[in-house]
Coordinates of C-alpha atoms and ligand atoms in Angstrom, one line a residue:
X1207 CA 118.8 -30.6 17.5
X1208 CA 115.2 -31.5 17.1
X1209 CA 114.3 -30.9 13.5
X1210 CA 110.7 -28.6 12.3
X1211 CA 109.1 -29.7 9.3
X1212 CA 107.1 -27.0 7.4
X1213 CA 104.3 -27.1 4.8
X1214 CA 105.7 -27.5 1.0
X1215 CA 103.5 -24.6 -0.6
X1216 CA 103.8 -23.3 -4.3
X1217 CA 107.5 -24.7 -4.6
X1218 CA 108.2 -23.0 -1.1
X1219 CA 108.8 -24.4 2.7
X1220 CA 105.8 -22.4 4.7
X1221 CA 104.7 -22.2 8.6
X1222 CA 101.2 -22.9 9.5
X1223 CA 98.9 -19.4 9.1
X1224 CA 98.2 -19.2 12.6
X1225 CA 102.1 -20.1 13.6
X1226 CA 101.6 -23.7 15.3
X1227 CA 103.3 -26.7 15.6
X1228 CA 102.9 -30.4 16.9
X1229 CA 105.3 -33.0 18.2
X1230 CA 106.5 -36.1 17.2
X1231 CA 107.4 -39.2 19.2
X1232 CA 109.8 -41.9 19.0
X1233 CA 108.0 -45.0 19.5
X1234 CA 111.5 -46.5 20.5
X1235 CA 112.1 -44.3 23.5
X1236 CA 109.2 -41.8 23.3
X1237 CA 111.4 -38.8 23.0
X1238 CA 110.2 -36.1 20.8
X1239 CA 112.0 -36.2 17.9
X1240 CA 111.2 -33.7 15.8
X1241 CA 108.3 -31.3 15.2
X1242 CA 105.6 -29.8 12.2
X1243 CA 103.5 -28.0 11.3
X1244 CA 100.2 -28.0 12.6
X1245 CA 98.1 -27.1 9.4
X1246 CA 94.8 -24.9 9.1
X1247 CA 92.3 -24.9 7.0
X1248 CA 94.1 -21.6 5.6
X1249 CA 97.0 -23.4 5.0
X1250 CA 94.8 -26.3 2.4
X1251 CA 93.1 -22.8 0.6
X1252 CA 96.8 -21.6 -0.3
X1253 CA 97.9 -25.2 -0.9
X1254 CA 94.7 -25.9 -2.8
X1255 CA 94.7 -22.4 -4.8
X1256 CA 98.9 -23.4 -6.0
X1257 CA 97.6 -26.5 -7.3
X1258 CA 94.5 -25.1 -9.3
X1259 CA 96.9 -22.7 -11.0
X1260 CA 98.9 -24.9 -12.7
X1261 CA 95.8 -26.7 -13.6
X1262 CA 93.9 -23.5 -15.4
X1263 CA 96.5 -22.6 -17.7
X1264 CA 99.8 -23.1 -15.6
X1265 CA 102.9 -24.2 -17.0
X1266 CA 101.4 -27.7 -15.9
X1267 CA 98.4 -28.0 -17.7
X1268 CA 100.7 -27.1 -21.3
X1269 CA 102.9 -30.3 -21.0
X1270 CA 101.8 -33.3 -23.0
X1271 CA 101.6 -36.8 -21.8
X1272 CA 105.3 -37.5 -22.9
X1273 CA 106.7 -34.6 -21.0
X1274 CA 105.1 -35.5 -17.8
X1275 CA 106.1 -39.2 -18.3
X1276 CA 109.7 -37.3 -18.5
X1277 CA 109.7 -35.3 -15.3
X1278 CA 108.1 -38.3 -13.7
X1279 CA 111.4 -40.2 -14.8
X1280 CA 113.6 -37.8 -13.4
X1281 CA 111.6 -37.8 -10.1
X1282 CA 112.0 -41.5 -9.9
X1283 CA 115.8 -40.7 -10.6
X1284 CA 116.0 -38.3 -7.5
X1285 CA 114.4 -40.7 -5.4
X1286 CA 116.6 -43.8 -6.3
X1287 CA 119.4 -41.4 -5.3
X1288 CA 118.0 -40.4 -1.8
X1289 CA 116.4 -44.3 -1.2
X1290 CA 118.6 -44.8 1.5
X1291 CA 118.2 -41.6 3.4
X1292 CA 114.0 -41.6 2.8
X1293 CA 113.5 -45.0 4.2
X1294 CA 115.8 -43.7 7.3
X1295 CA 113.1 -41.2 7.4
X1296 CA 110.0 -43.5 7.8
X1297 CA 112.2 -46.3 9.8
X1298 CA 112.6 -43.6 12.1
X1299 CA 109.5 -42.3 12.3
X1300 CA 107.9 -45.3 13.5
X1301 CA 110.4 -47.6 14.8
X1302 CA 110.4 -50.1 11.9
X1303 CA 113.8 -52.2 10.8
X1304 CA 115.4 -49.7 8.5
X1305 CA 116.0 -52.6 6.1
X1306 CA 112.8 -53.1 5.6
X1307 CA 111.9 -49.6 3.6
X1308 CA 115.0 -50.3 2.1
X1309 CA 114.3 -53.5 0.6
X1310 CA 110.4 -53.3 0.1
X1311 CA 109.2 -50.0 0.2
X1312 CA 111.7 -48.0 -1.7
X1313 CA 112.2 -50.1 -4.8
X1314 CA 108.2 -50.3 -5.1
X1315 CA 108.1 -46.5 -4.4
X1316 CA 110.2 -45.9 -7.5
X1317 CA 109.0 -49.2 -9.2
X1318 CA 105.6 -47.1 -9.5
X1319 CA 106.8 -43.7 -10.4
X1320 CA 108.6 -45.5 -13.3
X1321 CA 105.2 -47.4 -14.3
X1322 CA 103.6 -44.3 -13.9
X1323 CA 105.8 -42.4 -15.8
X1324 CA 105.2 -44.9 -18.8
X1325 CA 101.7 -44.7 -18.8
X1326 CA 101.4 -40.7 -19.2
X1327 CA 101.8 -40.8 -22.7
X1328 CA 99.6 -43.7 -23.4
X1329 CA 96.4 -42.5 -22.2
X1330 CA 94.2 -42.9 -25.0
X1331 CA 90.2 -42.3 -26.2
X1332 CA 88.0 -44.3 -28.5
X1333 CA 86.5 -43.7 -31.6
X1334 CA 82.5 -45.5 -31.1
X1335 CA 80.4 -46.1 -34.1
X1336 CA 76.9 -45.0 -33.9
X1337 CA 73.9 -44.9 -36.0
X1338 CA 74.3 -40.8 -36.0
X1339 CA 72.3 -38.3 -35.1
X1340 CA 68.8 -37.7 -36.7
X1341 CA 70.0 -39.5 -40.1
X1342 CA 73.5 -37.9 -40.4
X1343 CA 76.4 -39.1 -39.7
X1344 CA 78.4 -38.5 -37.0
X1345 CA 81.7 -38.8 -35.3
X1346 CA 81.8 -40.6 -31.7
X1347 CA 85.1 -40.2 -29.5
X1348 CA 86.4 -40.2 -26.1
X1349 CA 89.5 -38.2 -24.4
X1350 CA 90.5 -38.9 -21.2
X1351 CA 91.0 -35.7 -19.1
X1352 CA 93.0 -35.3 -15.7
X1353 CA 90.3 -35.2 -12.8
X1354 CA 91.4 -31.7 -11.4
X1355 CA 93.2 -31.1 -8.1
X1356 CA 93.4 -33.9 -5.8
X1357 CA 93.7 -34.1 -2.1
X1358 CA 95.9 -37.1 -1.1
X1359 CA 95.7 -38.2 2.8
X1360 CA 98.3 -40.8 3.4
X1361 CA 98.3 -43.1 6.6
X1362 CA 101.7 -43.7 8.5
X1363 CA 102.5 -47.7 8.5
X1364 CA 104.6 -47.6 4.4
X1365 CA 103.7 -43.8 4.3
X1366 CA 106.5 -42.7 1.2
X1367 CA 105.7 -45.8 -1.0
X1368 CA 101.6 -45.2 -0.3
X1369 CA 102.3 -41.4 -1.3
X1370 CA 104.0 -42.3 -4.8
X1371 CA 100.9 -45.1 -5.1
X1372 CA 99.2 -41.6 -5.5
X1373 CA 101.6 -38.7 -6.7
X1374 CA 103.1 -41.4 -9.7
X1375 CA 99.4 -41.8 -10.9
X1376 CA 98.1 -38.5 -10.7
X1377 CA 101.0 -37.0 -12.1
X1378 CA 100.8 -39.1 -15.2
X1379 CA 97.0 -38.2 -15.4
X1380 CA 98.3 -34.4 -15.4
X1381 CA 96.4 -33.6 -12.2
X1382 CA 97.8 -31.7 -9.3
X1383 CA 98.2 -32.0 -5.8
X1384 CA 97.7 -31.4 -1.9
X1385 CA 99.5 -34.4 0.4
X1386 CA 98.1 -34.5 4.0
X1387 CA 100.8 -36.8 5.4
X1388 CA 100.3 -38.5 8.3
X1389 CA 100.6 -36.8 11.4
X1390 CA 103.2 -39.3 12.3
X1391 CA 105.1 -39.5 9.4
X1392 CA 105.3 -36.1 7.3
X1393 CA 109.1 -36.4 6.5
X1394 CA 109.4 -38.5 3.7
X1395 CA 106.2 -36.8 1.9
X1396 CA 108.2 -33.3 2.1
X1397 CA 111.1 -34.8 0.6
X1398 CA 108.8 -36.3 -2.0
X1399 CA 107.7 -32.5 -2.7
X1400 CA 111.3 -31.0 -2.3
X1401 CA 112.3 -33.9 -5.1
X1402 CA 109.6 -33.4 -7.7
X1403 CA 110.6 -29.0 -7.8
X1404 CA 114.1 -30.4 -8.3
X1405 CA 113.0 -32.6 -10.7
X1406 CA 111.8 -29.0 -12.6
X1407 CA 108.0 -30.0 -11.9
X1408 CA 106.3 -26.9 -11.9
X1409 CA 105.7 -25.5 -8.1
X1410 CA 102.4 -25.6 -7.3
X1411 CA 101.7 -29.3 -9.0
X1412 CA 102.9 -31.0 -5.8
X1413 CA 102.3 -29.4 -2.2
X1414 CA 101.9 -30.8 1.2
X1415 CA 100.7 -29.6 4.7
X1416 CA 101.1 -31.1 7.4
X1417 CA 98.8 -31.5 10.3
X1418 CA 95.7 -33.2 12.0
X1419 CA 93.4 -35.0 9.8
X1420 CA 90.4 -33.8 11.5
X1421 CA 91.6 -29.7 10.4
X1422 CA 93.6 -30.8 7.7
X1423 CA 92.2 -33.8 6.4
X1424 CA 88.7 -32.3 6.8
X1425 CA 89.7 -29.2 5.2
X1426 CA 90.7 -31.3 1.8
X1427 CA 87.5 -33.3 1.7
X1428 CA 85.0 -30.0 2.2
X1429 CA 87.1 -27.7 0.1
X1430 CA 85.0 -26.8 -3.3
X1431 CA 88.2 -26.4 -5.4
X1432 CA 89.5 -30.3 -4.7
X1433 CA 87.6 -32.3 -7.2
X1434 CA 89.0 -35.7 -5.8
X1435 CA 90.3 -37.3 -2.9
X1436 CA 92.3 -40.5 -2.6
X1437 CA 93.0 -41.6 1.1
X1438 CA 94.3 -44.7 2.3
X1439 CA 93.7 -45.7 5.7
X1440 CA 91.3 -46.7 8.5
X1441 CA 87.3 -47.8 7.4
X1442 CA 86.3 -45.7 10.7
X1443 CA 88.0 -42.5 9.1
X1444 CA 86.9 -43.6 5.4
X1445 CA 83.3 -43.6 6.3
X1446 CA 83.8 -39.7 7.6
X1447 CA 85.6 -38.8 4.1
X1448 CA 82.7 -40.3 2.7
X1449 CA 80.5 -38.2 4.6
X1450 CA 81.7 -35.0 4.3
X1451 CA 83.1 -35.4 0.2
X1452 CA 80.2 -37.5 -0.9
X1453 CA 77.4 -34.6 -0.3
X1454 CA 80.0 -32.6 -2.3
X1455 CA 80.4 -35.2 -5.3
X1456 CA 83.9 -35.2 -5.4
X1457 CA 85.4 -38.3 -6.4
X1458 CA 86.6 -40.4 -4.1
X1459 CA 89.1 -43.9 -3.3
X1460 CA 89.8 -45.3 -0.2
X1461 CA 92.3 -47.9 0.3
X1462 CA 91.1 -48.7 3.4
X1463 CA 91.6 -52.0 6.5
X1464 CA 91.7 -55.6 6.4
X1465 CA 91.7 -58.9 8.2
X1466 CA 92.4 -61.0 5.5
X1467 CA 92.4 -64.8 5.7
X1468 CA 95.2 -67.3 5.2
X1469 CA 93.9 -70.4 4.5
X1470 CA 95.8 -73.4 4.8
X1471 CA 94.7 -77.0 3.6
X1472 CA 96.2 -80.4 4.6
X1473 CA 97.9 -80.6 1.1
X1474 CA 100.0 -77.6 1.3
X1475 CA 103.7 -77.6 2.5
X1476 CA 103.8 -77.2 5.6
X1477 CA 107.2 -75.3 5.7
X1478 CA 106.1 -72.9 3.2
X1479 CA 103.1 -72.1 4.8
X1480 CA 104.6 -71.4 8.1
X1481 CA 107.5 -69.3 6.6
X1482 CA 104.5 -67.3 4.3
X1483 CA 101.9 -66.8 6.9
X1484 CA 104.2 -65.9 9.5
X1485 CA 105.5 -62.9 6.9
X1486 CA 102.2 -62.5 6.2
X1487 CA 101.4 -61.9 9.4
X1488 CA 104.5 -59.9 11.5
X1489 CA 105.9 -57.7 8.3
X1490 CA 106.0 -54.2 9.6
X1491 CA 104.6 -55.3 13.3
X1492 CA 101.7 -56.4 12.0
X1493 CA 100.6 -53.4 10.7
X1494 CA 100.2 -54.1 7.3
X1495 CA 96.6 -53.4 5.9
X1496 CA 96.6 -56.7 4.1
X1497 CA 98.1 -58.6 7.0
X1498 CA 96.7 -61.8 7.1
X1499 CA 95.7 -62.0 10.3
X1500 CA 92.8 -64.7 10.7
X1501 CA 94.7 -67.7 9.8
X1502 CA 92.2 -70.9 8.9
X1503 CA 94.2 -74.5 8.9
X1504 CA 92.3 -77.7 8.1
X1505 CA 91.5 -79.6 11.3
X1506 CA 94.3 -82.6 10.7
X1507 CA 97.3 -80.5 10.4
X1508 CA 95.7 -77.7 13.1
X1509 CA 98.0 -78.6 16.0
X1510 CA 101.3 -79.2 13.5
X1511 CA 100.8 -75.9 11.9
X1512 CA 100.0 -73.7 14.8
X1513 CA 103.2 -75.4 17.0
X1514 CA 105.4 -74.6 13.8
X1515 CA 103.9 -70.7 13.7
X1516 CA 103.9 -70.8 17.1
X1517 CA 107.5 -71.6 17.3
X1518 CA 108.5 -69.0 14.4
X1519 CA 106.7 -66.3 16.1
X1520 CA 109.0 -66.7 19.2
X1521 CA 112.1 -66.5 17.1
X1522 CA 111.3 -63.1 16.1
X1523 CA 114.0 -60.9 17.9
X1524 CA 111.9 -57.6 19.5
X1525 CA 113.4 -54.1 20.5
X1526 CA 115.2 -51.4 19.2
X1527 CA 115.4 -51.6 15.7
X1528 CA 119.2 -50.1 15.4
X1529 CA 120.4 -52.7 17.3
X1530 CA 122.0 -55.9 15.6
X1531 CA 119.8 -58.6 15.2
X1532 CA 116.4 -57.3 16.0
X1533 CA 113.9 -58.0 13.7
X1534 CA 110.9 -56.8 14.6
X1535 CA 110.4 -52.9 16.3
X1536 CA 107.9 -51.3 18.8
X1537 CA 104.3 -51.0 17.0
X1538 CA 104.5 -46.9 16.0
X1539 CA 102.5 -45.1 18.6
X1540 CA 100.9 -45.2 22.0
X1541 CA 97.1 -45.7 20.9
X1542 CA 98.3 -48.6 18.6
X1543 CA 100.1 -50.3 21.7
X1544 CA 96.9 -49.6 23.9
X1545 CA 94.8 -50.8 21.1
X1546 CA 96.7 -54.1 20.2
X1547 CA 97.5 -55.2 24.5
X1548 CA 92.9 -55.0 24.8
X1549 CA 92.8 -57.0 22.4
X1550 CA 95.4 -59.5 23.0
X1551 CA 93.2 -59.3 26.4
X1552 CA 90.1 -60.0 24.4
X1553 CA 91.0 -62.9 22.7
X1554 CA 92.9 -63.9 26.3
X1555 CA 88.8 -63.0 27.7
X1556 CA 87.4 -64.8 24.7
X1557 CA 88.9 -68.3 25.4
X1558 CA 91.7 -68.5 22.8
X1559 CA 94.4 -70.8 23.4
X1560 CA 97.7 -68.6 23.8
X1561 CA 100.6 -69.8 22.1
X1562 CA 103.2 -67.3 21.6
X1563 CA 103.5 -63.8 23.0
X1564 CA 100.8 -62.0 24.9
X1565 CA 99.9 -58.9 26.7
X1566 CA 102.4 -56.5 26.4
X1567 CA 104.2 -55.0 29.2
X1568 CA 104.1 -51.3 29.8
X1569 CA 108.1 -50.0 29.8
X1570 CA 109.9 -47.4 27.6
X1571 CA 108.8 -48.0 24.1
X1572 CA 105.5 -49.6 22.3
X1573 CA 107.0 -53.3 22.4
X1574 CA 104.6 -56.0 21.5
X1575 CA 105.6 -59.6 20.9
X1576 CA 104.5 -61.7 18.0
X1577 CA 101.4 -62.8 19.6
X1578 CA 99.3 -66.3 18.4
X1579 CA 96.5 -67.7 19.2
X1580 CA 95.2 -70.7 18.5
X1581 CA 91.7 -73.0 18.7
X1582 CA 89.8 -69.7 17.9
X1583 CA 86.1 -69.3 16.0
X1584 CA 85.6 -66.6 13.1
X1585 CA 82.5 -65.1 15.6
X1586 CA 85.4 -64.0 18.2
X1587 CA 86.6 -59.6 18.0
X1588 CA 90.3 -60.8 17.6
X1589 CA 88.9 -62.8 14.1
X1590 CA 86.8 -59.9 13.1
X1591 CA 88.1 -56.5 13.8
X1592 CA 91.6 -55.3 12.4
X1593 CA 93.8 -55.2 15.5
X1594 CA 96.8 -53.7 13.4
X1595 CA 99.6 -55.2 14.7
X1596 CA 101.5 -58.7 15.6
X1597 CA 98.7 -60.5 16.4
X1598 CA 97.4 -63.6 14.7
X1599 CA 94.1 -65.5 15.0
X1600 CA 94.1 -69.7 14.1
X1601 CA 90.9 -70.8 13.3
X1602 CA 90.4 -74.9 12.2
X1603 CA 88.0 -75.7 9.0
X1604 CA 87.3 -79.6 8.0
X1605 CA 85.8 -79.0 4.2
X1606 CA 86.8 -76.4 1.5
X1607 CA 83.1 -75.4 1.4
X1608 CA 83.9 -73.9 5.2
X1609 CA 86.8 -72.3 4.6
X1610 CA 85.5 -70.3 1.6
X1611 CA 82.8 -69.5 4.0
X1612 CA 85.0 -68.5 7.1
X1613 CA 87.4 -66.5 4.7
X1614 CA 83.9 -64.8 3.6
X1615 CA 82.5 -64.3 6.6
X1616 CA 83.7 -60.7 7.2
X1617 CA 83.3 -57.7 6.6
X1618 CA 86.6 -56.6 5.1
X1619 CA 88.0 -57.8 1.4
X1620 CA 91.2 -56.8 1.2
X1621 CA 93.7 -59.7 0.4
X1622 CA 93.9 -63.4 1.1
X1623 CA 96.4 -66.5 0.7
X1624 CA 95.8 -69.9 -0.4
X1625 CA 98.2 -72.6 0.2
X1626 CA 97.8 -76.3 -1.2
X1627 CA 99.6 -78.0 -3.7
X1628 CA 96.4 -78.7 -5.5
X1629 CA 96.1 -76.7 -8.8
X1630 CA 92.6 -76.9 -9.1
X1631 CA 91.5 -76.3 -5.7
X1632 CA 94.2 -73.1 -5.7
X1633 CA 92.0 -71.5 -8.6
X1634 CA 88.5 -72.7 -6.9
X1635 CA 89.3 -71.2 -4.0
X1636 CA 90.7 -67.8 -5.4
X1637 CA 88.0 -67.0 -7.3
X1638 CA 85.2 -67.8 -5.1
X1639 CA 87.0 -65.5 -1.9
X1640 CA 85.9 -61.9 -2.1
X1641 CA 88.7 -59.9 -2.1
X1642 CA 91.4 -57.5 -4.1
X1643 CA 94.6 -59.5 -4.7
X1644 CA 94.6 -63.3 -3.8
X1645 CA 98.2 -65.4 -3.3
X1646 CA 98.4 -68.7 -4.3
X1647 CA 101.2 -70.2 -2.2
X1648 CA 102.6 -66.9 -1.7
X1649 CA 101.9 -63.6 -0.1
X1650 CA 99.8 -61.7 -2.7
X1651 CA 102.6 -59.3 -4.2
X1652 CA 101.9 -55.4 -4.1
X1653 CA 103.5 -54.4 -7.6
X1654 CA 103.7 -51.0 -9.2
X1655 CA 102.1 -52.9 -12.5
X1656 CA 99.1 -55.0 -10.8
X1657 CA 96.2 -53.2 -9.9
X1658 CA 95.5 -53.2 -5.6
X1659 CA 92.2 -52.4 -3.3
X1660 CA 89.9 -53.7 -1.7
X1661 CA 85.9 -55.2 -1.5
X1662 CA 83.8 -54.8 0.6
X1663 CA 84.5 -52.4 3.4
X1664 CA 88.0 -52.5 2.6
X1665 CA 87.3 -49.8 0.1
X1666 CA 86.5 -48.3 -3.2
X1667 CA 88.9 -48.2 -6.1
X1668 CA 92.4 -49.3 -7.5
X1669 CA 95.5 -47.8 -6.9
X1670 CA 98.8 -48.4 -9.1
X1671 CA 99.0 -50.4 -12.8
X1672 CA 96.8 -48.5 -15.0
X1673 CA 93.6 -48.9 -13.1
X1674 CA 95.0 -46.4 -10.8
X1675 CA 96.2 -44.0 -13.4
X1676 CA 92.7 -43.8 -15.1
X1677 CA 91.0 -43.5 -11.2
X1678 CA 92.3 -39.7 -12.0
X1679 CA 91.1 -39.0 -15.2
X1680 CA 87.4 -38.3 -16.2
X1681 CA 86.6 -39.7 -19.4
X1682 CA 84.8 -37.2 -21.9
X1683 CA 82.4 -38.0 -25.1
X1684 CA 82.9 -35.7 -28.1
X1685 CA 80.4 -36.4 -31.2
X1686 CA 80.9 -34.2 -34.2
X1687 CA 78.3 -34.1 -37.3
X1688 CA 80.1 -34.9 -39.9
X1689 CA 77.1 -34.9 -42.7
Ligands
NAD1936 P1 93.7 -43.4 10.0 O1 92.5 -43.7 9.3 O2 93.7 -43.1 11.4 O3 94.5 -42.1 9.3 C1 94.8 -42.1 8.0 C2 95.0 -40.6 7.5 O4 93.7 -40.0 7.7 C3 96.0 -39.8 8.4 O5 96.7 -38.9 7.6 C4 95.0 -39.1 9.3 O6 95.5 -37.8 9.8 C5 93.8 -38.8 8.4 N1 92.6 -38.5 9.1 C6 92.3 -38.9 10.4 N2 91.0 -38.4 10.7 C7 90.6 -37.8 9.6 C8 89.4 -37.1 9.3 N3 88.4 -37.0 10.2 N4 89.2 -36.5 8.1 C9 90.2 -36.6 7.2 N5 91.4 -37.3 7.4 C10 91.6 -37.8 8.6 O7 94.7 -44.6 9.7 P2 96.2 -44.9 10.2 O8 96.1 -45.2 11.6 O9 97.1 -43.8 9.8 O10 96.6 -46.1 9.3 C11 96.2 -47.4 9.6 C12 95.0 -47.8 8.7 O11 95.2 -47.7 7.3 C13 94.6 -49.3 8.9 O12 93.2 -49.4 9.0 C14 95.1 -49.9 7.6 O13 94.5 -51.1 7.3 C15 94.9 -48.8 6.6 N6 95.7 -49.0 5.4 C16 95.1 -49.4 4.3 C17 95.9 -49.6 3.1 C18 95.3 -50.1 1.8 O14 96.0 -50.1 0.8 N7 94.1 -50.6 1.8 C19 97.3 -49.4 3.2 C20 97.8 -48.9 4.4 C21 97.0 -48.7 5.5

């Protein structure tokens, strides 16, 4: 039995206004495997208009800081209970390793509700001296207020733990909420909203409708009664938010790509470097938006390093990802595979030197092996434009100086790596390369606690820690005269 997902509306499971649906494929076999609702612009009024209730004098807007920090709490508790069964959800969805959500995405999911939930009753003003006003004095202070209804549009690669990077927030910030999931992935999102009215979060606070972003997604960004919009996922698609919300001045924070350098010098281990990068580089297929994909290697250990990558690439098991043993499943959809075999081609065109995998062949399934190339320059597409899947791009530097400029020399900022056994040189390097999270000798960790975006055209804002909890608050000036 193929199973229909329907929009989460006011507490309550709802069909699309106009009665349609869309289909979902397996990217292991590409059956349908289940089907959702294919949202209207109707559908974001009602889900918008359930969410500005609760914000103009709902049950929602009456809680303090310490009782949302409670039901967020509780929500984390639901989740930690159902962890197995949600990252089933996504695993499925797009043909990753269920182990994976398990492992990564699940614990950080509920690693940032619990953060968030901490921070909801610590979001404090200021008092500000001044001189007064006119000769008397006066009393300066600042409150912190939520930012209003938000619309949330999620991508599909880690969609659960990307939606609690933005319902844990908000909720602490006592906003309220419209989820466009992807249209890949909507499960997981729905069980988020089915979770938080179980929790006893007020319906209304949390909805989600399914469906395309260009009606759905649209719909959020040019609706007057959203006052924000957080969306994580391509630049192409964050330059159109921009377009239609920034007219609009509604605030706005994209998480957006990547193609984030890995820079190895001579010093480093080589072991650790190979094992790093080549996570770095095939966690989730590839599509990761911080995947480090342009991989710079000083000149004299060049050959060494890219044989060793090389060689761990090919050791990566591909296929079904219920099947013992495989590591690494299809990449998630049919454009994604068409998109990642041109330009495998490219860089095949461009005069890389193949060294593991290659151009995909077309069978059942979007199967795509770990794919290197090596003896590449930074001016090539496959080192400057986010290919989103297992494909990485080794690129020689002789000097520091040119591998801070080749890890510059793009337009993304996202993340980056540094690997060398030299302390100084580790801090040179990260703070002269333009980007959101640096790793020293390690994979720059996502954490519910540290702050994580990007420069650049990688985006605008922070999401998680507190930076992302005050991204959905406005902050307020009250002055009293005093005498
Ligand atoms: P995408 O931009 O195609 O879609 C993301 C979401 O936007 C989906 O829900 C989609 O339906 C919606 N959307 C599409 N067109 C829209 C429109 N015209 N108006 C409004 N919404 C619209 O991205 P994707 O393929 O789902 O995800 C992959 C991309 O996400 C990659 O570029 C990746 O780097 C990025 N990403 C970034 C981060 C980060 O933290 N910076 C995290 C994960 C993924």
């Amino acid at each position: 039995m193929i199973p229909t997902f329907q929009h989460f509306i006011n507490g309550q499971a709802h069909t699309a206004s106009d009665g349609g649906l869309m289909e979902l494929f397996s990217p292991v076999n590409e059956q349908v495997h289940a089907r959702a609702a294919r949202g209207t612009a109707a559908d974001v009024s009602a889900a918008v208009a359930a969410a500005r209730r609760q914000l103009d004098g709902g049950a929602w807007s009456k809680l303090s800081g310490a009782d949302r920090g409670q039901l967020i709490h509780r929500l984390a508790d639901l989740v930690e209970r159902d962890a197995g069964k949600i990252a089933d959800m996504d695993a499925t969805c797009i043909g990753r390793p269920p182990i994976e959500p398990r492992l990564l995405d699940l614990p950080n999911a509920i690693g940032t509700l619990r953060t968030s939930a901490g921070w909801a009753d610590k979001i404090e003003g200021r008092t500000i001296p001044t001189p007064g006003y006119m000769g008397v004095k006066t009393l300066s202070y600042t409150q912190r207020e939520p930012v209003g209804v938000v619309g949330a549009i999620v991508p599909w690669n880690t969609p659960f733990m990307i939606t609690c990077w933005k319902v844990g927030p908000l909720l602490a910030a006592g906003c309220t909420v419209v989820i466009k999931p992807s249209e890949e992935t909507p499960s997981s999102a729905l069980h988020l909203a089915a979770l938080c009215k179980e929790a006893g979060i007020p319906d209304g606070v949390v909805n989600v409708v399914t469906g395309t972003g260009e009606v759905v997604g649209q719909a959020l960004c040019s609706h007057p009664g959203v006052e924000k919009i957080t969306f994580t996922g391509s630049t192409e698609v964050g330059r159109i938010i921009q377009r239609t919300a920034g007219p609009l001045f509604k605030r706005v924070s994209l998480e957006l790509g990547g193609k984030s350098p890995q820079i190895v010098f001579e010093d480093a281990s080589i072991d650790a470097a190979v094992r790093g990068c080549a996570m770095g580089l095939f966690f989730n297929q590839g599509q990761v938006c911080a995947a480090g994909t342009r991989i710079l290697v000083q000149r004299w250990i060049a050959e060494k390093f890219s044989a060793a990558l090389a060689s761990a690439a090919s050791a990566i098991k591909v296929g079904d990802p219920s099947k013992e043993g495989v590591t690494m499943g299809p990449v998630a959809k049919k454009e994604q595979f068409e998109r990642v075999n041109r330009y495998i081609d490219a860089g095949l065109a461009e005069g890389a030197k193949l060294l593991a995998g290659g151009l995909a062949e077309r069978g059942k399934g979007y199967f795509v092996k770990p794919t290197i190339f090596a003896e590449a320059s930074n001016d090539m597409s496959i080192a400057r434009e986010e290919i989103f899947g297992p494909v990485g791009t080794i690129i020689p530097f002789d000097t520091e100086e040119e591998a801070i400029a080749l890890a510059n020399d793009t337009d993304y900022g996202l993340g980056a790596t540094v690997w060398t056994s030299d302390v100084s040189r580790a801090h040179r390097v990260a703070q002269a390369v333009k980007a959101g999270a640096i790793g020293v000798n390690c994979w720059a960790p996502i954490d519910p606690r540290l702050p994580w975006g990007g420069m650049k055209t990688s985006g605008i804002g922070r999401e998680c820690g507190l930076s992302g909890v005050l991204a959905y608050t406005e902050e307020k000036v009250i002055t009293v005269l005093v005498g």
